[in-house]
Each structure stands twice: as structure tokens, then as C-alpha cells.
């Protein structure tokens, strides 16, 4: 999924920022929710990898961007609040989507493309992004 997405992003006529976070994030029971990411291999051409941005810097980046592409997180909510086009990928049968919660408030928008990880289609992504 990441390779398909990056191939599409590399074809865009604009600068693309990949935001990652390099830390372990455990839940209250100590189970790892999020592990260390290393996206430096994606850097080059129109893609710049940004690691460990502050929250204000990340929100400013979203505010000044043309669109948001990413996995399910609070970042797509920030993009929705800024009325940005959003592409959001999520796990199969993700509960926030299958039984919509307040976290999914932008999923029904025409400016949102949401897909399960296994259903990511590079041509659909490219076509959606060309609209914006």
C-alpha cells in the first residue's frame, strides 16, 4: 500500500511532505500501538520526509497544504477542519468507519476518499488527487 501511494505522490507536480514519528507508543496495558517509523527511504525528488514535528508545526503544515493523504489518525481530522481534500486509509472493518463515530465526521464528504488498506487503488488515488 505504501509503495502504491508513494508512486502516485512522486508523480504530483508539487512538493510532498511525509510526516513520521520515531517513538514507541504503548497503550495503558503496555501493548505497542505504534512503533518507530523510518521513512527516509522515501525521500527524494518531490518528497521530503519530516520526522518528529511538533504539534503546532504539523497543524501549520496541514493548514498550508493542498490535500492530506494518510492513515487513520487525528491528522485527517485536522485536514477536515481546514476543509482540505482528504485521502485516508484504514484497517479492514475499522470500527470508526463501519459504525461511524465522531472521529469519522468527514468521511461522507465529496472531498474525502476513504479506503481499507487492502482496497487502495493507485489509479483511483491519482485521479482523486488530480481534482485538487
Short mmCIF file of C-alpha atoms in Angstrom, two decimals:
data_model
loop_
_atom_site.label_atom_id
_atom_site.label_comp_id
_atom_site.label_asym_id
_atom_site.label_seq_id
_atom_site.Cartn_x
_atom_site.Cartn_y
_atom_site.Cartn_z
CA UNK A 1 0.00 0.00 0.00
CA UNK A 2 2.77 2.44 0.87
CA UNK A 3 4.64 1.72 -2.37
CA UNK A 4 1.48 2.28 -4.45
CA UNK A 5 0.79 5.53 -2.63
CA UNK A 6 4.36 6.82 -2.96
CA UNK A 7 4.37 6.07 -6.69
CA UNK A 8 1.32 8.31 -7.10
CA UNK A 9 2.75 11.03 -4.86
CA UNK A 10 6.01 11.10 -6.85
CA UNK A 11 4.02 11.98 -9.97
CA UNK A 12 2.40 15.05 -8.44
CA UNK A 13 3.56 18.44 -9.72
CA UNK A 14 4.08 19.74 -6.19
CA UNK A 15 6.16 19.22 -3.10
CA UNK A 16 5.03 16.32 -0.90
CA UNK A 17 5.78 16.00 2.80
CA UNK A 18 5.78 12.63 4.53
CA UNK A 19 5.27 13.11 8.25
CA UNK A 20 6.50 10.32 10.51
CA UNK A 21 7.11 9.83 14.18
CA UNK A 22 10.02 7.92 15.63
CA UNK A 23 8.91 6.69 19.02
CA UNK A 24 7.12 3.76 20.58
CA UNK A 25 3.56 4.43 21.69
CA UNK A 26 2.16 1.90 24.17
CA UNK A 27 -1.44 1.70 25.35
CA UNK A 28 -2.30 1.74 29.07
CA UNK A 29 -1.56 -2.00 29.32
CA UNK A 30 1.85 -1.64 27.70
CA UNK A 31 0.87 -3.13 24.31
CA UNK A 32 2.57 -1.26 21.45
CA UNK A 33 0.05 0.77 19.46
CA UNK A 34 2.62 2.43 17.26
CA UNK A 35 6.22 1.54 16.66
CA UNK A 36 9.14 3.50 15.29
CA UNK A 37 8.77 4.57 11.67
CA UNK A 38 11.64 5.18 9.30
CA UNK A 39 10.52 6.72 6.03
CA UNK A 40 13.89 8.12 4.99
CA UNK A 41 14.00 5.65 2.09
CA UNK A 42 11.05 7.51 0.54
CA UNK A 43 12.88 10.83 0.45
CA UNK A 44 13.96 12.30 -2.85
CA UNK A 45 12.51 14.07 -5.85
CA UNK A 46 9.42 15.95 -4.74
CA UNK A 47 9.18 14.03 -1.43
CA UNK A 48 10.57 15.42 1.81
CA UNK A 49 10.42 13.32 4.98
CA UNK A 50 9.72 15.22 8.20
CA UNK A 51 10.34 13.38 11.44
CA UNK A 52 9.29 14.40 14.94
CA UNK A 53 7.49 17.64 14.08
CA UNK A 54 5.85 19.47 16.93
CA UNK A 55 2.06 19.51 17.02
CA UNK A 56 1.88 23.21 16.05
CA UNK A 57 4.28 22.63 13.14
CA UNK A 58 2.25 19.66 11.93
CA UNK A 59 -1.01 21.62 12.12
CA UNK A 60 0.57 24.53 10.23
CA UNK A 61 1.75 22.11 7.56
CA UNK A 62 -1.78 20.74 7.17
CA UNK A 63 -3.25 24.23 7.09
CA UNK A 64 -0.92 25.30 4.27
CA UNK A 65 -1.24 22.07 2.25
CA UNK A 66 -3.38 21.38 -0.82
CA UNK A 67 -4.54 17.97 0.45
CA UNK A 68 -3.92 15.30 3.08
CA UNK A 69 -3.10 11.65 2.34
CA UNK A 70 -2.54 9.26 5.20
CA UNK A 71 -3.62 6.50 7.52
CA UNK A 72 -6.38 6.90 10.05
CA UNK A 73 -5.26 9.41 12.68
CA UNK A 74 -6.12 12.76 14.17
CA UNK A 75 -4.29 14.37 11.24
CA UNK A 76 -7.14 13.70 8.81
CA UNK A 77 -9.47 15.33 11.32
CA UNK A 78 -7.29 18.44 11.30
CA UNK A 79 -7.42 18.40 7.50
CA UNK A 80 -11.22 18.06 7.59
CA UNK A 81 -11.44 21.03 9.97
CA UNK A 82 -9.37 23.01 7.45
CA UNK A 83 -11.68 21.85 4.62
CA UNK A 84 -8.83 20.13 2.80
CA UNK A 85 -9.33 17.21 0.44
CA UNK A 86 -8.55 14.06 2.42
CA UNK A 87 -7.44 10.59 1.39
CA UNK A 88 -7.50 8.30 4.39
CA UNK A 89 -6.59 4.62 4.59
CA UNK A 90 -7.59 2.37 7.47
CA UNK A 91 -7.62 -1.26 8.61
CA UNK A 92 -10.25 -3.73 7.41
CA UNK A 93 -13.60 -3.21 9.14
CA UNK A 94 -12.28 -0.23 11.10
CA UNK A 95 -14.81 0.49 13.85
CA UNK A 96 -14.84 4.28 13.37
CA UNK A 97 -15.93 3.71 9.76
CA UNK A 98 -18.18 0.64 10.00
CA UNK A 99 -20.08 2.11 12.95
CA UNK A 100 -19.40 5.80 12.35
CA UNK A 101 -18.16 7.71 15.34
CA UNK A 102 -17.49 11.42 15.76
CA UNK A 103 -13.90 10.69 14.67
CA UNK A 104 -15.23 9.93 11.16
CA UNK A 105 -17.12 13.20 10.72
CA UNK A 106 -15.64 13.94 7.28
CA UNK A 107 -15.99 10.52 5.69
CA UNK A 108 -19.14 11.40 3.73
CA UNK A 109 -17.66 14.47 2.08
CA UNK A 110 -17.13 14.60 -1.69
CA UNK A 111 -13.62 15.81 -0.91
CA UNK A 112 -12.79 12.62 1.02
CA UNK A 113 -11.57 9.32 -0.37
CA UNK A 114 -11.52 6.62 2.29
CA UNK A 115 -10.35 3.05 1.65
CA UNK A 116 -9.37 -0.02 3.61
CA UNK A 117 -5.68 -0.82 3.26
CA UNK A 118 -6.35 -3.82 1.01
CA UNK A 119 -8.51 -1.72 -1.34
CA UNK A 120 -6.03 1.04 -2.09
CA UNK A 121 -6.02 1.60 -5.84
CA UNK A 122 -3.22 3.71 -7.30
CA UNK A 123 -5.23 4.91 -10.30
CA UNK A 124 -8.18 5.92 -8.10
CA UNK A 125 -5.80 7.81 -5.81
CA UNK A 126 -4.13 9.60 -8.73
CA UNK A 127 -7.49 10.54 -10.23
CA UNK A 128 -8.77 11.87 -6.90
CA UNK A 129 -5.66 13.98 -6.29
CA UNK A 130 -5.80 15.43 -9.81
CA UNK A 131 -9.13 17.02 -8.87
CA UNK A 132 -7.40 19.18 -6.28
#
